[in-house]
Amino acid sequence: MDLLSQDIQYLPGVGPSRKKILATELGINTFGDLLMYFPYKYVDRSRLYSIKELTGDMPFIQVKGRILSFETFEMGPRKERVVAHFSDGTAVMDLTWFNGGKFAKKNYKVHTDYIVFGKPTVFNGRINVVHPDIDPADGFELDGLGLQPYYSTTEKSKKSSLTSRAIEKLTKSLVEKIGYQLPETLPDFITGKLHLMSRSDALRIIHYPKDAKELEKARLRLKFEELFYVQLNIVRYASDHRRKYRGFVFNRIGDNFNGFYHNNLPFPLTGAQKRVIREIRHDMGSGRQMNRLLQGDVGSGKTLVALMSMLIALDNGFQACIVAPTEILAEQHLATIQEFLQGMNIRVELLTGIVKGKRREAVLEGLKNGDIKILVGTHAVIEDTVLFAQLGMVVVDEQHRFGVAQRAKLWSKNTNPPHVLVMTATPIPRTLAMTLYGDLDVSVIDELPPGRKPIVTQHFYDNRMTSLYDGIRKQINKGRQVYIVFPLIEESEKMDLKNLEDGYEVFRQVFPEFSMSKVHGRMKAKEKEEEMQRFVKGETQILVATTVIEVGVNVPNASVMVILDAQRFGLSQLHQLRGRVGRGAEQSFCILVTNSKLSDDTRKRIDIMCDTNDGFRIAEADLKLRGPGDLEGTQQSGMAFDLKIADIARDGQIVQMARDEAQAIIEDDPTCEKSKYAMLWNRLKELRKTDINWAAIS
């Protein structure tokens, strides 16, 4: 058994009770887990300050001096505050304990030299450090300290004396115990070429760096390794998939495609749409299964591109289906496709949970005998009872709600897997796309159809509602319609629904002359649909809703989107909501309403929304502000990035470097058999046994 997989309780200073806390609170079960529990920050302990030069707004400081005396202040029953007066000859400062004062009085001696470390504040006109770190000064060397690591802990672990300092001591004894025995996990030809330090050095230095330069080198080595194995796994998976699955060859462009292009096309294609259709046609005719991600901002015309791709499948004697995440969206796709195909003899049907009884039987029969050419549905499509005569093309809308396993289930609906086109209106930054959707080729529609005016986004504080009401009234009097969105966040759902109900009443009083609809997720599907339809038909001028309208509502006449409590939404969610307007030729507006107490992050989010309509810039900013774990799509897809040190948002260059190396290796050894790469394939096997969700990563 190797040293790193040893049970943590056998490390001196741990034992059974501490092991329990380490495991449940911090996820540390083995020596290896502790070694990979990296500090979240470092404090420079390479210099000593004199008390005279300290101020209350300095970060952590270090002083050498003596305790002159202790003073105790009663603070109610069985509570006391202990203060030590400490001097280095230049001035006097106070060291204060609200807890552990008895320990301090017993263990720290008056007129003995100590090194005190902590965060200075000013109290009663004097420098004060609360709960300082104190070490004996004899044998203390400045050179040996460098940067002190700080480790994340929980309240529970602190109560069991497992503070950051305690974890630092445990890690120190582990690093001393292991010495330089750690096996290398990257071959020389990679570390040499990229000038990366050894794994042993990196793991020692990451906990005890002498200076910032050394720390940066250790981080680079560990980040590269982590990202390299994620990319190697993805590239290997995609390469295997391409070799294993031959795709249907669709080399015919016939009556369906041409008839649609010449007679039914609602508006000329943009250059970006033409480019993407060319890429899709090339894939479909190549003899390998297409696995392509189609990214395009809200309103960029993805559905049209998807339909034209499906018509290619029809021209080659196959059926196609489009899978949407919700029933509302599936019905919207059905209506859009039927409108596009008007006058063409192509049978299109819907299959969702609400299609029941005889209607359902007729759909299943039509699929089996090949009468239905295009099926629009939800996840219901992947059920085993749904059989196609000849399924050749699948379009998946909003991939992040549709996992890899479900995609694989669709492939089994035919002897050869169908071509797959995955669409998303959540633009994904390149580095994230490389990891989230690493097995897919990426196409981007990066221009809007002609005649669309950019949406004007404005920020209002909630004390300016009167002028906002005037603006809304003006727009409605011009014949436009308005969305008003309330947040509905699960943790405070009851409160949010109450806010929506109260808000609805307020708006009814403010706008007695207009009709209003109300929609939220807790309503029955039929009720929701009726309210939505009233708005779509123009019977109501204002739709008050929660984020259920985020995807799939298309009302070209709606030109104003008001988002209340906008500070509670993420960037991509705000961008998705904004995309509900700006669908007609009129100038549209998105109004973000917040209170005036905004954090820096929130202010940045609001500013970005007001500055740009570019979904990719917004996604890039969102990734930087929130990190990949929170981005819409990463959690729903089970995409557990189990990254200990790398950060896809900030380490884009390292992701690219890792991808390039992985690509070169797979090109040289597609079947993973060359002895030159044996270390890599063995390491990949080891990692796949751990808890990283590798299947989701690919």
XYZ file of C-alpha atoms in Angstrom:
698
model
C 0.000 0.000 0.000
C 1.540 3.325 -0.975
C 2.119 6.015 1.613
C -0.429 8.471 0.216
C -3.381 6.071 0.542
C -2.686 5.475 4.258
C -5.504 6.306 6.682
C -5.098 9.844 8.060
C -5.577 8.669 11.662
C -2.079 7.106 11.585
C -0.415 10.478 11.046
C 1.111 11.590 14.391
C -1.176 14.190 15.964
C -4.416 12.884 14.395
C -5.866 9.716 15.990
C -9.491 8.452 15.724
C -11.417 11.490 17.033
C -9.554 14.072 14.906
C -9.771 11.733 11.922
C -13.568 11.854 12.201
C -13.606 15.675 12.109
C -11.070 15.830 9.244
C -13.151 13.368 7.210
C -16.625 14.806 7.794
C -15.736 18.515 7.830
C -12.869 18.801 5.325
C -13.084 15.596 3.263
C -9.602 14.486 4.380
C -9.433 10.685 4.771
C -5.883 9.776 3.708
C -2.340 11.164 3.709
C -2.866 11.999 0.015
C -6.038 13.992 0.770
C -4.131 16.119 3.304
C -1.287 16.697 0.867
C -3.798 17.819 -1.784
C -5.639 20.112 0.672
C -4.063 23.295 -0.622
C -3.836 26.638 1.226
C -6.329 29.283 0.057
C -3.961 32.190 0.839
C -0.461 33.012 2.121
C 0.795 35.710 4.464
C 4.321 37.085 4.217
C 6.211 36.294 7.438
C 9.622 37.176 6.103
C 9.918 40.523 7.936
C 9.528 41.948 11.455
C 7.768 45.248 12.151
C 8.323 47.600 15.069
C 5.185 48.440 17.100
C 5.851 52.135 16.444
C 5.222 51.728 12.671
C 1.962 49.733 12.979
C -1.415 51.163 11.890
C -4.927 49.744 12.233
C -5.429 49.214 8.507
C -2.360 47.009 7.868
C -2.747 43.354 6.869
C -1.092 40.648 9.005
C 2.081 41.735 10.808
C 4.823 40.147 12.877
C 6.507 41.728 15.947
C 9.255 40.568 18.334
C 8.996 41.694 21.970
C 8.001 40.870 25.572
C 4.792 40.643 27.598
C 4.993 43.298 30.347
C 1.834 42.266 32.273
C -1.612 40.640 32.024
C -4.955 42.268 32.849
C -8.314 40.508 33.199
C -11.741 42.126 32.627
C -14.983 40.449 33.714
C -17.566 40.107 30.933
C -20.597 38.644 32.672
C -21.025 35.201 34.250
C -18.023 32.899 33.609
C -16.744 35.157 30.800
C -13.620 37.271 30.791
C -11.424 39.239 28.433
C -7.707 38.786 28.961
C -5.318 41.501 27.749
C -1.502 41.220 27.646
C 0.504 44.464 27.374
C 3.321 43.759 24.911
C 6.361 45.910 24.093
C 9.320 45.797 21.706
C 11.017 48.905 23.173
C 9.572 51.256 20.528
C 5.975 51.305 21.873
C 3.359 49.184 23.671
C 0.488 47.230 22.074
C -2.267 44.991 23.471
C -2.845 41.283 22.802
C -6.467 40.300 23.519
C -8.211 36.962 24.131
C -12.012 36.618 24.414
C -11.591 32.835 24.514
C -8.558 30.934 25.719
C -7.376 33.701 28.072
C -6.702 31.190 30.888
C -4.459 29.197 28.512
C -2.570 32.402 27.574
C -1.956 33.426 31.220
C -0.762 29.935 32.090
C 1.519 29.374 29.062
C 3.010 32.746 28.115
C 5.560 34.147 30.565
C 6.126 37.779 31.422
C 9.535 39.257 30.341
C 10.251 36.405 27.893
C 10.905 37.091 24.184
C 8.086 36.057 21.814
C 7.194 36.500 18.163
C 3.609 37.751 17.865
C 1.695 37.447 14.603
C -1.806 38.713 13.718
C -4.027 41.425 12.274
C -3.598 44.836 13.948
C -6.606 47.029 14.811
C -6.898 50.152 16.992
C -8.840 49.985 20.284
C -8.907 52.816 22.866
C -6.169 54.608 20.933
C -3.755 51.656 21.104
C -2.704 48.965 18.593
C -4.476 45.734 19.462
C -4.179 42.160 18.098
C -7.052 39.791 18.933
C -6.231 36.062 19.363
C -2.633 36.378 18.114
C -0.332 33.535 17.078
C 2.548 33.445 19.596
C 5.830 31.546 19.228
C 8.968 31.521 21.393
C 11.580 33.862 19.896
C 14.601 31.655 20.605
C 15.737 29.771 17.519
C 13.352 31.895 15.387
C 14.795 32.634 11.941
C 13.190 35.033 9.523
C 14.657 33.269 6.494
C 13.024 29.978 7.350
C 9.479 31.335 7.423
C 8.737 32.937 4.056
C 5.027 32.794 3.242
C 2.716 31.233 5.831
C -0.097 29.084 4.381
C -3.737 29.499 5.454
C -6.165 26.584 5.129
C -9.970 26.682 4.931
C -11.628 25.328 8.064
C -15.174 25.122 9.460
C -16.649 26.235 12.786
C -16.871 22.598 13.864
C -13.236 21.854 13.014
C -12.077 24.997 14.849
C -13.986 23.887 17.979
C -12.021 20.624 17.849
C -8.787 22.674 17.691
C -8.341 21.871 14.002
C -7.572 25.464 13.040
C -5.603 26.569 9.982
C -2.479 26.534 12.182
C -3.160 22.957 13.329
C -3.615 21.787 9.719
C -0.374 23.563 8.822
C 1.458 21.587 11.541
C -0.053 18.273 10.396
C 0.882 19.031 6.789
C 4.429 19.923 7.867
C 4.903 16.596 9.618
C 3.451 14.776 6.585
C 5.764 16.599 4.161
C 8.755 15.731 6.389
C 7.616 12.102 6.598
C 7.175 11.747 2.820
C 10.404 13.569 1.959
C 11.076 13.140 -1.746
C 9.424 9.753 -2.191
C 6.522 10.869 -4.391
C 6.310 9.164 -7.787
C 6.298 11.433 -10.847
C 3.018 11.623 -12.792
C 4.189 13.455 -15.917
C 6.876 12.142 -18.298
C 10.168 13.991 -18.839
C 9.282 14.928 -22.411
C 6.397 17.071 -21.070
C 8.039 18.528 -17.934
C 11.274 19.255 -19.831
C 9.565 20.914 -22.788
C 7.307 23.098 -20.620
C 9.956 23.761 -17.893
C 7.746 22.336 -15.124
C 9.187 21.469 -11.691
C 8.925 17.918 -10.291
C 5.730 16.819 -8.575
C 7.532 16.289 -5.234
C 8.942 19.818 -5.281
C 5.620 21.327 -6.314
C 3.692 19.605 -3.497
C 6.254 20.666 -0.907
C 6.480 24.265 -2.134
C 2.695 24.753 -2.496
C 2.467 24.333 1.307
C 5.729 26.089 2.226
C 6.814 28.586 -0.451
C 9.814 30.794 0.284
C 8.530 33.573 -1.966
C 5.854 34.438 -4.515
C 8.009 33.416 -7.493
C 8.566 29.910 -6.152
C 4.868 29.602 -5.306
C 3.866 30.559 -8.866
C 6.081 27.810 -10.343
C 4.599 25.193 -8.001
C 1.073 26.297 -8.883
C 1.782 26.145 -12.612
C 3.057 22.569 -12.317
C 0.047 21.353 -10.287
C -2.545 23.223 -12.358
C -1.103 21.927 -15.610
C -1.141 18.325 -14.353
C -4.754 18.558 -13.202
C -6.005 20.135 -16.438
C -3.827 17.912 -18.631
C -5.428 14.679 -17.376
C -8.947 16.128 -17.754
C -8.124 17.109 -21.361
C -6.334 13.828 -22.121
C -9.414 11.936 -21.002
C -11.759 14.073 -23.120
C -9.593 13.942 -26.253
C -9.127 10.163 -25.859
C -12.879 9.673 -25.451
C -13.679 11.774 -28.531
C -11.034 9.957 -30.597
C -12.362 6.516 -29.523
C -15.879 7.612 -30.315
C -14.932 8.745 -33.812
C -13.162 5.476 -34.543
C -15.912 3.313 -33.069
C -19.017 4.962 -34.525
C -19.372 5.354 -38.240
C -22.014 7.917 -39.111
C -24.639 7.741 -41.854
C -23.400 9.393 -45.039
C -25.868 12.120 -46.000
C -24.464 13.283 -49.320
C -27.770 14.178 -50.988
C -29.300 17.656 -50.938
C -32.782 17.160 -52.344
C -36.318 18.543 -52.667
C -36.941 19.184 -48.960
C -33.837 21.325 -48.442
C -33.966 23.073 -51.810
C -37.743 23.608 -51.741
C -37.464 25.166 -48.282
C -34.463 27.304 -49.242
C -36.098 28.748 -52.376
C -39.742 29.043 -51.269
C -40.042 29.103 -47.458
C -36.971 30.842 -46.095
C -38.450 33.688 -43.974
C -35.410 35.981 -44.352
C -31.985 35.746 -46.024
C -29.459 33.718 -44.029
C -26.673 35.655 -42.280
C -23.061 34.908 -43.167
C -22.680 33.102 -39.835
C -25.716 30.866 -40.490
C -24.370 29.954 -43.948
C -20.951 29.106 -42.467
C -22.477 26.869 -39.787
C -24.716 25.036 -42.309
C -21.594 24.351 -44.424
C -19.820 22.881 -41.347
C -22.845 20.681 -40.581
C -23.156 19.496 -44.207
C -19.473 18.582 -44.201
C -19.894 16.521 -40.995
C -22.972 14.721 -42.281
C -21.295 13.734 -45.514
C -17.992 12.668 -43.915
C -18.961 9.121 -42.903
C -18.359 9.782 -39.209
C -21.054 10.569 -36.673
C -21.540 14.310 -36.251
C -21.264 15.552 -32.658
C -21.451 19.304 -32.949
C -22.238 22.075 -30.465
C -24.086 25.019 -31.980
C -23.616 28.141 -29.887
C -25.551 31.252 -30.684
C -26.922 34.151 -28.759
C -30.628 34.480 -28.052
C -32.382 35.340 -31.338
C -29.428 34.499 -33.617
C -31.421 31.971 -35.662
C -30.240 28.608 -34.291
C -33.629 26.917 -34.771
C -33.601 27.754 -38.485
C -30.123 26.221 -38.882
C -31.258 23.124 -36.945
C -34.346 22.743 -39.171
C -32.300 22.991 -42.377
C -29.941 20.322 -40.995
C -32.938 18.065 -40.275
C -34.178 18.576 -43.851
C -30.846 17.163 -45.102
C -31.591 13.984 -43.082
C -35.081 13.837 -44.662
C -33.591 14.209 -48.158
C -31.452 11.135 -47.452
C -34.457 9.003 -46.435
C -34.147 9.427 -42.653
C -36.212 10.874 -39.789
C -35.105 13.641 -37.427
C -36.058 14.679 -33.918
C -35.529 17.720 -31.721
C -35.389 17.325 -27.942
C -36.191 20.321 -25.700
C -35.744 20.643 -21.909
C -39.352 21.707 -21.123
C -42.844 21.154 -22.495
C -43.330 24.888 -23.107
C -40.151 25.008 -25.185
C -41.073 21.816 -27.090
C -44.463 23.325 -28.004
C -42.769 26.544 -29.076
C -40.367 24.593 -31.336
C -43.309 22.687 -32.821
C -45.168 25.942 -33.627
C -42.008 27.527 -35.113
C -41.172 24.490 -37.262
C -44.772 24.100 -38.512
C -44.790 27.781 -39.455
C -41.454 27.452 -41.299
C -42.668 24.361 -43.197
C -46.073 25.757 -44.204
C -47.219 24.354 -47.537
C -44.587 21.575 -47.506
C -45.791 18.012 -47.212
C -43.767 17.052 -44.112
C -45.457 15.447 -41.091
C -44.229 16.977 -37.820
C -45.544 15.732 -34.453
C -45.144 16.461 -30.733
C -44.274 13.906 -28.032
C -44.241 15.155 -24.422
C -45.755 13.998 -21.133
C -49.089 15.637 -21.991
C -49.501 13.675 -25.250
C -51.566 10.720 -24.010
C -53.962 7.941 -25.042
C -54.952 7.573 -28.703
C -52.953 10.626 -29.740
C -49.802 9.120 -28.242
C -50.432 5.738 -29.886
C -50.833 7.453 -33.264
C -47.516 9.280 -32.795
C -45.660 6.087 -31.777
C -47.148 4.252 -34.788
C -46.247 7.115 -37.164
C -42.643 7.037 -35.936
C -42.379 3.286 -36.331
C -43.762 3.186 -39.876
C -41.818 6.266 -40.965
C -44.813 8.561 -41.681
C -43.634 11.124 -39.118
C -40.561 12.801 -40.518
C -39.774 15.233 -37.682
C -40.553 14.615 -34.014
C -40.440 17.412 -31.440
C -40.343 16.280 -27.827
C -38.963 16.395 -24.313
C -37.030 13.668 -22.493
C -40.061 11.459 -23.222
C -38.398 10.833 -26.621
C -35.674 8.669 -25.102
C -38.079 6.177 -23.474
C -37.685 2.618 -24.728
C -41.242 2.531 -26.123
C -40.359 5.261 -28.650
C -39.111 3.479 -31.789
C -38.176 5.108 -35.100
C -38.212 3.568 -38.566
C -34.905 5.219 -39.427
C -33.615 7.964 -37.098
C -30.743 9.838 -38.696
C -30.507 13.189 -36.961
C -31.077 14.425 -33.391
C -31.070 18.064 -32.296
C -30.698 18.588 -28.531
C -31.709 22.022 -27.280
C -30.017 23.417 -24.154
C -27.571 20.523 -23.699
C -26.827 21.286 -20.043
C -30.170 19.793 -19.061
C -29.505 16.664 -21.070
C -26.615 14.507 -19.848
C -24.106 12.344 -21.707
C -25.912 9.124 -20.691
C -29.176 10.391 -22.173
C -27.425 11.378 -25.392
C -25.982 7.849 -25.588
C -29.495 6.399 -25.180
C -30.601 8.225 -28.322
C -27.750 6.658 -30.261
C -29.131 3.206 -29.549
C -32.333 4.064 -31.450
C -30.638 2.923 -34.664
C -27.929 0.482 -35.790
C -25.672 3.420 -36.560
C -25.911 6.332 -34.133
C -27.739 9.374 -35.556
C -25.926 12.637 -36.177
C -26.182 14.899 -33.106
C -26.449 18.679 -33.076
C -26.466 20.228 -29.604
C -27.769 23.812 -29.364
C -27.216 26.274 -26.552
C -28.243 29.898 -26.119
C -25.931 30.208 -23.122
C -22.706 31.310 -24.808
C -19.808 29.389 -23.306
C -16.261 30.780 -23.173
C -13.793 28.742 -25.207
C -11.815 27.359 -22.279
C -14.978 26.124 -20.599
C -16.407 24.708 -23.843
C -13.163 22.754 -24.293
C -13.780 21.074 -20.964
C -17.569 20.917 -20.630
C -18.151 19.912 -24.239
C -14.705 18.641 -25.102
C -16.020 15.779 -27.230
C -18.038 18.102 -29.469
C -16.925 20.217 -32.432
C -18.037 23.809 -31.886
C -19.899 26.067 -34.330
C -20.789 29.640 -33.432
C -23.475 31.930 -34.883
C -21.992 35.274 -33.979
C -24.219 37.745 -35.832
C -27.876 38.663 -35.441
C -30.354 38.613 -38.362
C -30.615 41.971 -40.217
C -33.136 44.524 -38.935
C -32.664 43.657 -35.268
C -31.829 46.707 -33.171
C -29.501 46.150 -30.172
C -31.441 46.180 -26.876
C -30.833 49.258 -24.700
C -30.093 48.173 -21.093
C -30.493 50.638 -18.205
C -29.981 50.419 -14.452
C -32.595 51.977 -12.124
C -32.439 52.165 -8.315
C -35.737 51.183 -6.695
C -36.272 54.744 -5.430
C -36.903 55.865 -9.050
C -39.926 53.661 -9.730
C -42.203 56.593 -10.666
C -40.128 57.514 -13.708
C -39.929 53.813 -14.605
C -43.752 53.597 -14.527
C -43.935 56.592 -16.888
C -41.566 54.874 -19.334
C -43.637 51.662 -19.254
C -46.868 53.610 -19.841
C -45.333 55.387 -22.878
C -44.263 52.084 -24.461
C -47.667 50.433 -23.931
C -49.413 53.485 -25.391
C -47.266 52.984 -28.503
C -48.820 49.502 -28.749
C -45.951 47.556 -27.159
C -46.050 44.885 -24.416
C -43.993 44.583 -21.223
C -42.481 41.755 -19.133
C -41.966 42.330 -15.398
C -39.804 39.625 -13.815
C -39.531 38.799 -10.113
C -36.794 36.498 -8.801
C -37.868 33.056 -7.640
C -34.955 31.464 -5.834
C -35.587 28.070 -4.214
C -34.126 28.944 -0.797
C -36.605 31.784 -0.300
C -39.404 30.543 -2.533
C -42.252 31.377 -0.095
C -41.033 34.946 0.315
C -40.443 35.354 -3.429
C -43.951 34.156 -4.311
C -45.393 36.567 -1.756
C -43.317 39.386 -3.333
C -44.686 38.428 -6.742
C -48.302 38.380 -5.477
C -47.839 41.742 -3.688
C -46.015 43.194 -6.681
C -48.787 42.061 -9.031
C -51.329 43.974 -6.909
C -49.110 47.090 -6.869
C -48.777 47.025 -10.673
C -52.547 46.567 -11.062
C -53.070 49.722 -8.998
C -50.363 51.648 -10.887
C -51.706 50.585 -14.319
C -55.489 50.229 -13.876
C -55.991 51.009 -17.570
C -54.029 47.931 -18.810
C -54.724 44.179 -18.699
C -52.179 41.925 -16.966
C -51.179 38.231 -16.941
C -49.362 36.465 -14.126
C -47.160 33.351 -14.472
C -45.021 31.440 -11.992
C -43.642 27.916 -11.666
C -46.085 26.793 -8.951
C -49.125 27.222 -11.226
C -50.681 24.228 -12.991
C -49.395 23.754 -16.545
C -52.854 24.496 -18.023
C -53.280 27.747 -16.040
C -49.766 28.846 -16.953
C -50.343 28.101 -20.625
C -53.654 30.064 -20.643
C -52.042 33.141 -19.040
C -49.070 32.935 -21.391
C -51.346 32.621 -24.428
C -53.323 35.737 -23.424
C -50.051 37.673 -23.516
C -48.875 36.061 -26.772
C -52.197 36.991 -28.448
C -51.913 40.576 -27.180
C -54.989 40.347 -24.930
C -52.848 41.497 -21.979
C -50.224 44.244 -22.126
C -48.144 43.301 -19.069
C -46.870 39.849 -18.078
C -45.739 39.625 -14.435
C -43.686 36.460 -14.070
C -40.844 34.580 -12.443
C -37.988 33.196 -14.530
C -40.244 30.563 -16.152
C -40.096 32.884 -19.154
C -36.320 32.555 -19.349
C -36.444 30.131 -22.252
C -38.720 29.859 -25.168
C -41.279 32.661 -25.087
C -41.366 34.498 -28.376
C -43.490 37.660 -28.473
C -42.056 40.044 -31.112
C -44.368 42.836 -29.904
C -42.885 42.807 -26.358
C -40.295 45.578 -26.215
C -39.659 46.152 -22.494
C -38.152 43.716 -19.976
C -38.135 44.952 -16.368
C -36.092 42.749 -13.993
C -36.762 43.499 -10.318
C -34.113 42.696 -7.679
C -31.684 42.232 -10.564
C -28.850 41.873 -8.017
C -30.179 38.385 -7.222
C -29.651 37.025 -10.738
C -26.479 35.675 -12.321
C -25.131 37.320 -15.481
C -26.126 34.606 -17.914
C -29.625 34.476 -16.432
C -29.982 38.257 -16.880
C -28.751 37.893 -20.452
C -31.228 35.071 -21.164
C -34.107 37.137 -19.776
C -33.074 40.174 -21.794
C -33.212 37.999 -24.920
C -37.009 37.712 -24.564
C -37.314 41.240 -25.986
C -35.709 42.714 -29.099
C -37.396 40.133 -31.316
C -39.281 42.602 -33.486
C -38.120 45.586 -35.512
C -38.890 48.092 -32.712
C -36.315 49.494 -30.286
C -36.398 47.354 -27.115
C -35.383 48.110 -23.532
C -34.185 46.023 -20.584
C -34.450 47.746 -17.193
C -32.451 46.307 -14.272
C -33.912 47.445 -10.939
C -31.837 47.073 -7.746
C -31.572 48.651 -4.316
C -28.686 51.066 -3.794
C -26.660 48.826 -1.437
C -24.707 46.780 -3.992
C -21.579 44.693 -3.492
C -18.631 45.254 -5.851
C -19.364 42.005 -7.693
C -23.013 42.926 -8.234
C -22.084 46.395 -9.462
C -19.673 44.784 -11.954
C -22.437 42.450 -13.169
C -24.898 45.311 -13.681
C -22.251 47.430 -15.475
C -21.366 44.580 -17.853
C -25.055 44.104 -18.724
C -25.445 47.828 -19.475
C -22.219 47.935 -21.531
C -22.691 45.012 -23.911
C -25.226 42.763 -25.645
C -22.499 40.282 -26.639
C -23.307 36.952 -24.975
C -19.723 35.723 -25.254
C -18.294 38.756 -23.449
C -20.940 38.279 -20.780
C -20.175 34.576 -20.399
C -16.451 35.337 -20.132
C -17.189 37.889 -17.366
C -19.605 35.513 -15.623
C -16.966 32.786 -15.567
C -14.444 35.181 -14.024
C -16.897 36.457 -11.401
C -18.479 33.177 -10.398
C -16.101 30.382 -11.372
C -17.143 27.323 -13.408
C -18.970 25.458 -10.644
C -21.795 27.989 -10.505
C -22.239 28.592 -14.194
C -25.560 27.466 -15.502
C -24.984 24.136 -17.118
C -22.151 22.872 -14.993
C -24.276 21.797 -12.061
C -27.300 20.522 -13.932
C -25.192 18.254 -16.104
C -23.643 16.533 -13.094
C -20.491 18.200 -14.280
C -18.556 17.980 -11.037
C -15.287 19.719 -11.818
C -13.319 18.108 -9.054
C -10.457 20.523 -9.552
C -8.327 21.059 -6.448
C -6.169 23.927 -7.679
C -6.863 24.860 -11.302
C -9.559 27.383 -12.131
C -10.947 27.176 -15.642
C -12.050 30.812 -15.468
C -8.613 32.187 -14.758
C -6.331 29.530 -16.195
C -7.416 29.712 -19.827
C -3.834 29.641 -21.125
C -2.998 26.539 -19.108
C -6.205 24.830 -20.359
C -5.077 25.544 -23.924
C -1.549 24.286 -23.186
C -2.949 21.082 -21.651
C -5.318 20.602 -24.592
C -2.490 20.990 -27.148
C -0.304 18.419 -25.371
C -3.205 15.950 -25.023
C -4.140 16.367 -28.692
C -0.574 15.713 -29.866
C -0.336 12.544 -27.765
C -3.656 11.116 -29.019
C -2.682 11.880 -32.633
C 0.564 9.978 -32.100
C -1.024 7.084 -30.157
C -4.788 6.894 -30.898
C -5.134 3.343 -29.521
C -3.195 4.139 -26.304
C -0.697 1.324 -26.766
C 2.748 2.930 -27.204
C 5.152 2.222 -24.318
C 6.418 5.810 -24.546
C 3.073 6.936 -23.034
C 2.532 4.027 -20.600
C 2.894 6.335 -17.560
C 0.048 8.521 -18.867
C -2.386 5.679 -19.601
C -1.716 4.091 -16.184
C -2.228 7.397 -14.403
C -5.473 7.972 -16.294
C -6.710 4.554 -15.135
C -5.859 5.437 -11.514
C -7.695 8.741 -11.755
C -10.757 7.109 -13.289
C -11.038 4.934 -10.168
C -11.284 8.026 -7.956
C -14.444 10.020 -7.405
C -13.969 12.384 -10.339
C -17.018 12.247 -12.561
C -15.043 11.509 -15.722
C -18.070 10.439 -17.738
C -19.686 13.802 -17.116
C -16.483 15.606 -17.951
C -16.634 14.076 -21.417
